[in-house]
Structures are given as C-alpha cells and as structure tokens.
Coordinates of C-alpha atoms in Angstrom, one line a residue:
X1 CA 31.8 -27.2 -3.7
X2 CA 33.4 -25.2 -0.7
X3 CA 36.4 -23.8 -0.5
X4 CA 39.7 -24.9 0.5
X5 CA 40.1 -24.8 4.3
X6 CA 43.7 -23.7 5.6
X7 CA 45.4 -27.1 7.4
X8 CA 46.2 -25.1 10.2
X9 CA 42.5 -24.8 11.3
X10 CA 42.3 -27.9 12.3
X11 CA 44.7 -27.9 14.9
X12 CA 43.3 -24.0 16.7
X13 CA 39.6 -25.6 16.8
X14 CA 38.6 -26.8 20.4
X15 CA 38.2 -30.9 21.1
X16 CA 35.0 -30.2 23.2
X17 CA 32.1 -29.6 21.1
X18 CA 30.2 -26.6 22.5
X19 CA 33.2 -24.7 22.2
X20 CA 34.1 -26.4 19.0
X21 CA 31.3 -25.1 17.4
X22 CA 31.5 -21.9 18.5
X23 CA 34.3 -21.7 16.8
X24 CA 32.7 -22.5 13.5
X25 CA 29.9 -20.3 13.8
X26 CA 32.9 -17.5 14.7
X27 CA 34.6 -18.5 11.0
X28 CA 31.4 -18.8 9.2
X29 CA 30.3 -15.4 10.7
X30 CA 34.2 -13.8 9.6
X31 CA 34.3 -15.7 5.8
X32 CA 30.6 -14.0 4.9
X33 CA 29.2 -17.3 4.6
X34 CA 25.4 -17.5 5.5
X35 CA 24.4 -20.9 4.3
X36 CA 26.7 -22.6 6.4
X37 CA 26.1 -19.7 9.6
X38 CA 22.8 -21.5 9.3
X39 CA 23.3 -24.6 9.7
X40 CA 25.8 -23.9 12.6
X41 CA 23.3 -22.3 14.3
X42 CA 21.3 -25.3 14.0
X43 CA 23.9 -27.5 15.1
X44 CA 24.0 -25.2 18.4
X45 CA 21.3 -25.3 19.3
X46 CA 20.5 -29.0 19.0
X47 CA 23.4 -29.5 20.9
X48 CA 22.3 -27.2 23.8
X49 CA 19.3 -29.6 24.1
X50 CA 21.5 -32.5 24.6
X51 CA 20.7 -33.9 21.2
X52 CA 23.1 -35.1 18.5
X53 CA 24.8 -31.8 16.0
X54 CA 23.4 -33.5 13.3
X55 CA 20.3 -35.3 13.7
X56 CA 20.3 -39.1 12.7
X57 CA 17.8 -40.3 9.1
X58 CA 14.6 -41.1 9.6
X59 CA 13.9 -40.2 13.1
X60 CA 11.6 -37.5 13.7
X61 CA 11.9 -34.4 16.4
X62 CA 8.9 -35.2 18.4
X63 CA 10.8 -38.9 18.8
X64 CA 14.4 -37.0 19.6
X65 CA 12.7 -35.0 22.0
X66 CA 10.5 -38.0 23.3
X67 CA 7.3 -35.7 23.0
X68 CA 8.7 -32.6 24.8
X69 CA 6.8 -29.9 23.8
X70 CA 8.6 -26.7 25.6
X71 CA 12.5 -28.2 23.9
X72 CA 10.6 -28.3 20.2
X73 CA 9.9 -24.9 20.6
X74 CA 13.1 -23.8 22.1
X75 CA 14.4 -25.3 19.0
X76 CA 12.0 -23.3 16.6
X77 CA 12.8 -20.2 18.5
X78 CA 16.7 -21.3 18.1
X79 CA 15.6 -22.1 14.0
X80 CA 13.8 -18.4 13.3
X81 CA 16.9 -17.1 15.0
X82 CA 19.5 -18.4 12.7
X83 CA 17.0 -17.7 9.8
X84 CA 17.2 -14.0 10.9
X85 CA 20.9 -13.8 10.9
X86 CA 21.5 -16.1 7.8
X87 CA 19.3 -13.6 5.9
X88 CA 20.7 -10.9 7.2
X89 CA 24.0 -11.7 6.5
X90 CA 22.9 -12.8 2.7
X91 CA 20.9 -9.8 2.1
X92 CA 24.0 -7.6 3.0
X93 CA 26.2 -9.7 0.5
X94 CA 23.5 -8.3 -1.9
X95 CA 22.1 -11.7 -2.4
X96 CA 18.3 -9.9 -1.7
X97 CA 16.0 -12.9 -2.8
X98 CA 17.7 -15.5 -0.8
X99 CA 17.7 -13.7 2.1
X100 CA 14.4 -13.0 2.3
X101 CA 13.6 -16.7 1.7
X102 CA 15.5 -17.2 5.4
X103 CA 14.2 -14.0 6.7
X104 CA 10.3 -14.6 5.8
X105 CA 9.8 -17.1 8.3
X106 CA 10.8 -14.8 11.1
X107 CA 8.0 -12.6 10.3
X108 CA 9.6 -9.2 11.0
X109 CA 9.0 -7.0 8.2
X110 CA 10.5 -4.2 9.9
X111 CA 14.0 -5.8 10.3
X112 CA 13.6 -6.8 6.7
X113 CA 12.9 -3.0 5.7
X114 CA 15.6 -1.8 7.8
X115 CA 18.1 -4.3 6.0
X116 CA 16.8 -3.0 2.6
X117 CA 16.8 0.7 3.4
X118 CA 20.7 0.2 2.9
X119 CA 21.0 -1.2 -0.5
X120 CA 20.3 0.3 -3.3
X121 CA 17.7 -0.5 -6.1
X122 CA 20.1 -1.1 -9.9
X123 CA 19.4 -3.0 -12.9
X124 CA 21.0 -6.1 -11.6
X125 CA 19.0 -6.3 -8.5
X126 CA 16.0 -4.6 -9.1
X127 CA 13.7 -8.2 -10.0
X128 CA 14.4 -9.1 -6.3
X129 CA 14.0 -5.7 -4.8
X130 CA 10.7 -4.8 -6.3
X131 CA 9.8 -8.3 -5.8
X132 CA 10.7 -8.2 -1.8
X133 CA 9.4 -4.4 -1.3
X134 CA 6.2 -4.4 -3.5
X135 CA 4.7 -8.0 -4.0
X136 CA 5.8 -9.2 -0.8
X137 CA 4.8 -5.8 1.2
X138 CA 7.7 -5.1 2.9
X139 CA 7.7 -1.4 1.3
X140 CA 4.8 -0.9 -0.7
X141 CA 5.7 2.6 -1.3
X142 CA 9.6 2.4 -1.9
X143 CA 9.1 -0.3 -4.2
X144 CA 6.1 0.8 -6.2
X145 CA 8.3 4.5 -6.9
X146 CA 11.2 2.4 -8.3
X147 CA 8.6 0.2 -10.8
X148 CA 7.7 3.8 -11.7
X149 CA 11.4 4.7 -12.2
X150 CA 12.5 1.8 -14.1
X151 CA 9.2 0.6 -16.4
X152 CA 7.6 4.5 -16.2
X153 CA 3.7 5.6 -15.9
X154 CA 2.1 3.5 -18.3
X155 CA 3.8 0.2 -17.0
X156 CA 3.0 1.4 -13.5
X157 CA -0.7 2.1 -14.2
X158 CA -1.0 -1.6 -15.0
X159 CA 0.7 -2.8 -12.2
X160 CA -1.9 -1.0 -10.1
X161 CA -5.0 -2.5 -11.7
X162 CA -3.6 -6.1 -11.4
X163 CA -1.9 -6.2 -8.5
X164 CA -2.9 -3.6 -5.6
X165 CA -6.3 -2.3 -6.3
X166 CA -7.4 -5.3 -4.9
X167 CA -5.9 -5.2 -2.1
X168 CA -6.2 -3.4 1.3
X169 CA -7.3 0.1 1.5
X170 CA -3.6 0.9 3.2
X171 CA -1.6 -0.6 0.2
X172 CA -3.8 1.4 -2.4
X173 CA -3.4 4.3 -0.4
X174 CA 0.4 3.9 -0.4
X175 CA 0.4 3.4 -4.1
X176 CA -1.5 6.0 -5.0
X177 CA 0.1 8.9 -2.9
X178 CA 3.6 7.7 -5.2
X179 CA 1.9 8.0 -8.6
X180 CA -0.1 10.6 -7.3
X181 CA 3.2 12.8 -6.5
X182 CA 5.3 11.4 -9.6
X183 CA 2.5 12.3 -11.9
X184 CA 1.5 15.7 -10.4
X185 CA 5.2 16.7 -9.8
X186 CA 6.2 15.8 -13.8
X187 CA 3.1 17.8 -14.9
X188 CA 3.5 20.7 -13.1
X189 CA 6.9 21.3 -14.2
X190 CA 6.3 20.8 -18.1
X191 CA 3.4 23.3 -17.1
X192 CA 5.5 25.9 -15.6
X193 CA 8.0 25.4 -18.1
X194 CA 5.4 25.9 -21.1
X195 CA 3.9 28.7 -19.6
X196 CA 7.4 30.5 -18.7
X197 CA 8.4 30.0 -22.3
X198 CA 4.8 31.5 -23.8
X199 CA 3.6 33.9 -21.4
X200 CA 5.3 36.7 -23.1
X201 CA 3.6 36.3 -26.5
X202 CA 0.5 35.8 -24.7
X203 CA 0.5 39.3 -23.2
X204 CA 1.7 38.3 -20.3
X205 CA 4.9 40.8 -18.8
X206 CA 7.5 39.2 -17.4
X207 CA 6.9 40.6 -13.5
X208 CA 3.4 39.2 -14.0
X209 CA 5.3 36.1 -15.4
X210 CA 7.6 35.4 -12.2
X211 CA 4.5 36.3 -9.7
X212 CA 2.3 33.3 -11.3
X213 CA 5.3 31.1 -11.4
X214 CA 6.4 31.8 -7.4
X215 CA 2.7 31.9 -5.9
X216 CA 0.0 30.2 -8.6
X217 CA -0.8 26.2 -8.5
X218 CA -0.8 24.2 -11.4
X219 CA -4.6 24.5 -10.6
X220 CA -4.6 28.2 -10.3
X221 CA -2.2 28.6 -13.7
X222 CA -4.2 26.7 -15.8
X223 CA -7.6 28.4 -14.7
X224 CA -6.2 31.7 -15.4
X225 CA -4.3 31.5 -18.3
X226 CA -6.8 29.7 -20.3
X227 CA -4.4 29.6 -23.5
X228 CA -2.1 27.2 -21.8
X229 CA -4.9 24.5 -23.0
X230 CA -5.7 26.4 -26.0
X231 CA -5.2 24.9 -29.4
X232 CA -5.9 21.4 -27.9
X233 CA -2.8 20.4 -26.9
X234 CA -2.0 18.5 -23.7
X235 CA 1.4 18.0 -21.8
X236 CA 1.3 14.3 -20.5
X237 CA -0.5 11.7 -21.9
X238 CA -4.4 12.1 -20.9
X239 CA -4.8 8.4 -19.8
X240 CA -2.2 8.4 -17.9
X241 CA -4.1 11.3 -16.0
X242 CA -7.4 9.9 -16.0
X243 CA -5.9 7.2 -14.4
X244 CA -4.2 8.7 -11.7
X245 CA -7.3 10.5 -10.9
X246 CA -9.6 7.4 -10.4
X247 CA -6.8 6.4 -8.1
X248 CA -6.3 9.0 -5.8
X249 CA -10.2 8.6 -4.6
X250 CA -9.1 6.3 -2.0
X251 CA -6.5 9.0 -0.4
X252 CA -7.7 11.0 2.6
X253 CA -4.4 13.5 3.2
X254 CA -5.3 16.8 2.6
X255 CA -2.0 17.9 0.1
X256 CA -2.8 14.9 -1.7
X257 CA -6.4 15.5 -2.3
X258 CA -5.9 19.1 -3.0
X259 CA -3.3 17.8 -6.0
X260 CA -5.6 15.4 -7.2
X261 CA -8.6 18.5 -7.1
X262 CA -5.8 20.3 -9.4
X263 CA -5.5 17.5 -11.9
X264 CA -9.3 17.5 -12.5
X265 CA -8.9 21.7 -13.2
X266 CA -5.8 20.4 -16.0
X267 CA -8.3 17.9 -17.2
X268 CA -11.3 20.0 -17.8
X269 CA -9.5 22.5 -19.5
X270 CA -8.6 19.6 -22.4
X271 CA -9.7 19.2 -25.8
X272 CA -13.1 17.5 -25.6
X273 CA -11.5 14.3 -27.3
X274 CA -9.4 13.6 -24.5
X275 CA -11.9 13.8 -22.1
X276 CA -13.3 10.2 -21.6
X277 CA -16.0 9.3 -19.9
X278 CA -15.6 7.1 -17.0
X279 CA -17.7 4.5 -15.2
X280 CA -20.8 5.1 -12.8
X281 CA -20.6 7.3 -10.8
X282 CA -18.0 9.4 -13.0
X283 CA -19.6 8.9 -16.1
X284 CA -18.7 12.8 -16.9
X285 CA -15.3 12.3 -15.6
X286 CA -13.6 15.5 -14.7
X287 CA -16.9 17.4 -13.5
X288 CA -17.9 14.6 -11.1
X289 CA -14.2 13.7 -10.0
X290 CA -14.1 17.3 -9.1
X291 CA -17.5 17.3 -7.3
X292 CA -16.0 14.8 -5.2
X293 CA -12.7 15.8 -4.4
X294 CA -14.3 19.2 -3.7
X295 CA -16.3 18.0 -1.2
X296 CA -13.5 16.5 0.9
X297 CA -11.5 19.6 0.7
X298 CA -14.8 20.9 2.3
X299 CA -15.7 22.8 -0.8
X300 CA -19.7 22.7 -2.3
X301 CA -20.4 19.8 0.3
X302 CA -24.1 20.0 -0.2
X303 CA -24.2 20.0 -3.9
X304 CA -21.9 17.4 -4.6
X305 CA -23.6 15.0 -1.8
X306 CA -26.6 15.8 -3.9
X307 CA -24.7 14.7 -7.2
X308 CA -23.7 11.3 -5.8
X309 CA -26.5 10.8 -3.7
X310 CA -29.1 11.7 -7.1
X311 CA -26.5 8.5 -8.8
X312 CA -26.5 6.3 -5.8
X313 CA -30.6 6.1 -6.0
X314 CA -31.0 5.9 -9.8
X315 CA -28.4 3.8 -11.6
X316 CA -29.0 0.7 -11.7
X317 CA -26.5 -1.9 -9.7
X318 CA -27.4 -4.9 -11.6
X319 CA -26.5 -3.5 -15.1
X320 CA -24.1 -1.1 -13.5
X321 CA -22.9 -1.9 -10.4
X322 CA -22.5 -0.8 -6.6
X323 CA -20.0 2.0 -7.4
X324 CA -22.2 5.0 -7.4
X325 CA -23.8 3.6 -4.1
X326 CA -20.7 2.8 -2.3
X327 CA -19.0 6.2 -3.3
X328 CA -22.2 7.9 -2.1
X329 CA -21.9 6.2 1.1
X330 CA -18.1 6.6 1.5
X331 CA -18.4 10.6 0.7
X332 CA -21.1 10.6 3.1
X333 CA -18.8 9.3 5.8
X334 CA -15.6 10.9 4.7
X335 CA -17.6 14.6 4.7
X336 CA -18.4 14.0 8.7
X337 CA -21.8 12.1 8.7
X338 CA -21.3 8.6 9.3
X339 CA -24.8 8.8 10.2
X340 CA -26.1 9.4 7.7
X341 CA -24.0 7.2 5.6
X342 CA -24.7 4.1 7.4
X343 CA -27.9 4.9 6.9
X344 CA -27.9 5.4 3.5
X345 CA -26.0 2.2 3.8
X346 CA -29.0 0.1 4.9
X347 CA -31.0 1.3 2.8
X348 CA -29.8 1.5 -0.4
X349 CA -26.6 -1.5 -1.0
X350 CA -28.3 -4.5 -3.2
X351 CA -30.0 -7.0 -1.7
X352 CA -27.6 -9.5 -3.7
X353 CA -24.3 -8.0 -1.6
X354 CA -23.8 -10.0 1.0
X355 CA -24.0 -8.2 4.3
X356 CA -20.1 -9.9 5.4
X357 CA -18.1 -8.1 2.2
X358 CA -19.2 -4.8 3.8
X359 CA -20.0 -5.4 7.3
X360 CA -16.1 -3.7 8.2
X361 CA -17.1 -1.0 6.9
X362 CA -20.5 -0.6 8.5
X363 CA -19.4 -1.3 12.0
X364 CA -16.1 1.5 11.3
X365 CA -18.8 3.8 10.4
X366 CA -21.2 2.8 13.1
X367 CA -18.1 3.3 15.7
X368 CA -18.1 6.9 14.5
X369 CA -21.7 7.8 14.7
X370 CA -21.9 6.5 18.2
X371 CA -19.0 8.7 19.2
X372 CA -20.8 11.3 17.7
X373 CA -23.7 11.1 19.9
X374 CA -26.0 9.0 17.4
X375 CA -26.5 6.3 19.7
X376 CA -29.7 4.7 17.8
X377 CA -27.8 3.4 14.9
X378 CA -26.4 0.3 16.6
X379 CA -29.5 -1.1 16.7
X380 CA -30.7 -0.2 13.8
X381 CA -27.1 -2.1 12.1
X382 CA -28.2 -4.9 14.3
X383 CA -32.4 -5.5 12.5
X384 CA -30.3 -5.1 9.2
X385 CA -27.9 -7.7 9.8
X386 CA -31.2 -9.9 11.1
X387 CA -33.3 -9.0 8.0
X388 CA -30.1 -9.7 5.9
X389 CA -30.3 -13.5 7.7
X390 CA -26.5 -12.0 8.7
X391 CA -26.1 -13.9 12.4
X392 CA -22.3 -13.2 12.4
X393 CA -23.2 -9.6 11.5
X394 CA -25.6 -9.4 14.4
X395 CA -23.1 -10.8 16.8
X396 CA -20.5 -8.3 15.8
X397 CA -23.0 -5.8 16.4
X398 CA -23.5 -6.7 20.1
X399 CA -19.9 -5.0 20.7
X400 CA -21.6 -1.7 20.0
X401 CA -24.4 -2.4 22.1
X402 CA -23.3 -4.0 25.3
X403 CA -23.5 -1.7 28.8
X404 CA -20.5 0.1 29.8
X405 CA -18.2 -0.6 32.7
X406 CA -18.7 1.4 35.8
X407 CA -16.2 1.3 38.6

C-alpha cells in the first residue's frame, strides 16, 4: 500500500498536465521512490506523444500510435530511459537485484558497474551482488574474489568447473588471474612464515635468513631450501593447488604465468602422494605443467614443444581426447609460430571435430601468420575447410585472401 500523502499536495500540484507531472516525477525523485519514478516516466513520455498518461485496456501501441513506427521507438527510447534511472535509484537504496531487473534492459554494463563499484559486498547482500557481478557478467573479477572471500578455495574451485570454464576465454582468464593471486598470495606467506620460523634450526643464520626473505620467490625458496618440503608436509591443501594450476593455462600475462611456473616448483617438491596425475596432456602433472609454462616464459622452448608435440601425435583422441592436440597447437601459437601451429592444426585435429567449433581460432592464428610474412597459409586454411565439406569455413577464409586496396 503507499504511503500517506500530505493534503496540502494537492493544492501546490499544477492543473495542466505536462507540468503536473513534472511535478510528480520531482516528488517521486525527492521521496526515493523508484517504482513509481518509473511509471512517471512512462506517463511522460506518452504524454509528450500526445497519447493518454495511462493507456486505455486492451488496445495495443501499434493501434495508439496508428502504425507509427519512428513515435514507438521514441517511446522505447523514453522506456529504457526510465528503466536506467528507476534502477539506478533502487540499486542506491541497496535494493541490488531489483535494480538490475530495470537496469538489464538498458544494456549498459558499464553504468551498472559504476553503480556497484559504490556499494559494498555484506552478508545481507552478497546473493544479489555475486549474482549481478559474477553470473550475470557485470564484474567477473570483483565478484568471483568475493565468492572466494565468503565460501573460500574449495567452494570457489567448483564454481569454476561449473560455471566459467565453459565460457569465453576472457571470463576464464578473469577468473583465473583472482584465484590465481588469492592462492599464490596465501601460500607464499604461510611459506615465508614457515621458513622464517625454521631456518635457524636448519643451519640457516639469521642475515642469510632476512636476504632469502627480502629477494627469493616462493619458487626460488623452496628450490633452495629443500627441507621446507622435507618430511612430507605441505602448507595448503594440494588439490586446491593442482587446481589452480590447470587453471592458470589459459592466462597469457607474464607476472601471472611466472606465479603459476612457481606453483609447479611448490608442487614438485611434494610428497609423491600428493602429486596426482592429471589428464592428457599432463598426465605427469607438475613436470609437464612446468614444461609448459616454461615455454611461455620463453624458457626450454624447444624441448617442451617437443614434449607436447611427441603427446599431440600419439595419444589417442577417441579414448582420450583433443587436449594434448589442442594444447600442442595453442603453445605453438602462444610461443610465436602461428605457422606452424595452424599447420599442425590441419593436420593433426580429428576428423570427427567439426571444422566450425574451431574455425575462430584458426582464422586468429592465420591473421597472425600472414602478418608475419607467411602468406601461403590462407590458402592452405581454405582446401582444409573444402576437404572438411566446411563452405562457411571457406567463405570466412576469403577475408584473408581477397586483393588489397590501392589508392
């Protein structure tokens, strides 16, 4: 029910209507009250078109505008703007899943992000915020770090199998980087802490101590000072790692891949029981996740495209899968050949993939090998799309092919 309205209110409002309802939108705006901002704005605008405030039952808007197209849409662009200042008004009154309810129509994430950037995540709201910035994409990153925050690792971990490693290669690098840096920044600490507190009954002197601790990685501690992993113990639970690890393969900052490089030293210094084996091509986890970040840090490039490349051509993708074909491929790429990896492309993915699921990806790398002065490989995209019966394919292909402009 609404509220009470003061007598007196009556007699201030205007007898003409535009200015009459001004004058409600003006009290709606000063009393906080979206819902009814809304439909004030509504009743503006119709009224602007020389239609009735409140249109009559049963009588559709193509007949009250008798067909006119250019007043319908003067009306929607009216609508989406008193959506975008209904919500805005309702997600400053804290009242977050409503106003994004008005404001999704409008289509402007970046107002909606701005809005949110001002309120902060708490138990009572964090449903709708996480909701809003995570599963609706407004703020992948923001909201992903509080699920983290609230529900911790494991909880997180989950999240990221069901809901974002399926989708685009932006969101799961997003993702990623903020368990990547939670995880790294929580293990190096219990790290430094463990080794500050045993170094001296280790033999290490306390000068030698504060040197490690101001200018050693997490990487570079634990490969020196084996007995940090000594005696089989571990510092953060080793799926949790594992996890984070298989992530991070889809990040291509170089801080980022340097920490996830590090993670693979922690985990090869653990207790053979909590090394698991992974899937192809990471069977032997921690060796071949380091083989690979290695390479993109431009470290043993040769050796670990041999690695990959040896898996890509010898495990089977029926029983298997593509995965040790596709990472061959993308380290290929990602390591400066795109060339080659397109190549490698056409000549090894499975006859039973259709040619559309990774034709993005073959045209991004194509783009890059013509820049780099491999101008054959259009073509030879093109006769694989043919053989592959892949028309759309070969069409897409003509963009790389066709003469440049001259003036």
């Amino acid at each position: 029910m609404s509220s009470p309205l003061d007598p007196a209110l009556l007699q201030r409002l205007s007898p003409e209507p535009a200015k009459r309802i001004d004058e409600v939108i003006g009290y709606f705006r000063r009393e906080k009250r979206p819902v009814e901002l809304f439909e004030a704005l509504k009743m503006k605008s119709r009224l602007a078109h020389q239609l009735p405030m409140i249109a009559a039952p049963d009588v559709s808007l193509e007949a009250e505008t008798q067909g006119d197209v250019l007043i319908q849409r003067q009306l929607e662009d009216d609508l989406l703007d008193a959506c975008r200042q209904a919500g805005a008004m309702l997600i400053e009154s804290g009242k977050i899943g409503e106003g994004y309810m008005y404001l999704r129509p409008v289509g402007d994430n970046a107002l909606i992000k701005r809005l949110l950037d001002a309120v902060e995540i708490d138990d009572d709201n964090y449903d709708e915020m996480t909701h809003v910035l995570l599963h609706e994409g407004v703020d992948l990153g923001r909201g992903y770090l509080a699920v983290i925050q609230q529900q911790g690792t494991c909880n997180s971990i989950t999240l990221y199998d069901q809901a974002i490693a399926n989708r685009s290669k932006a969101d799961r690098q997003i993702a990623s980087s903020v368990l990547l840096n939670h995880f790294y920044d929580e293990l190096n600490s219990l790290v430094r802490d463990d080794f500050a507190n045993r170094a001296a009954s280790n033999g290490v002197d306390p000068a030698e101590t504060q040197r490690a601790l101001d200018n050693l990685s997490l990487g570079d501690l634990v490969c020196k000072y084996a007995w940090i992993m000594g005696g089989g113990g571990y510092h953060l639970d080793t799926t949790h790692l594992a996890s984070v690890i298989r992530f991070a393969t889809v990040l291509d900052q170089p801080e980022l891949i340097d920490k996830a490089h590090q993670l693979c030293q922690y985990g090869r210094r653990l207790a053979a029981d909590f090394q698991y084996p992974g899937d192809e091509p990471f069977v032997d986890f921690y060796p071949a996740y380091t083989a690979f970040f290695s390479a993109l840090m431009g470290q043993n490039v040769d050796s670990s495209l041999r690695l990959f490349e040896q898996k890509a051509r010898t495990v089977d993708p029926i029983t298997q899968g593509s995965g040790a074909i596709e990472t061959y491929i993308d380290l290929l790429d990602r390591t400066g050949s795109p060339a080659k990896a397109l190549r490698a492309a056409i000549e090894l993915f499975p006859a039973d993939v259709p040619v559309g699921r990774v034709m993005p990806e073959m045209m991004a790398m194509a783009t890059r090998a013509i820049q780099s002065g491999d101008d054959s490989i259009a073509s030879k995209l093109e006769n694989f799309c043919f053989q592959r019966g892949d028309l759309l394919g070969v069409a897409a292909v003509s963009e790389l092919t066709k003469p440049s402009k001259t003036g």
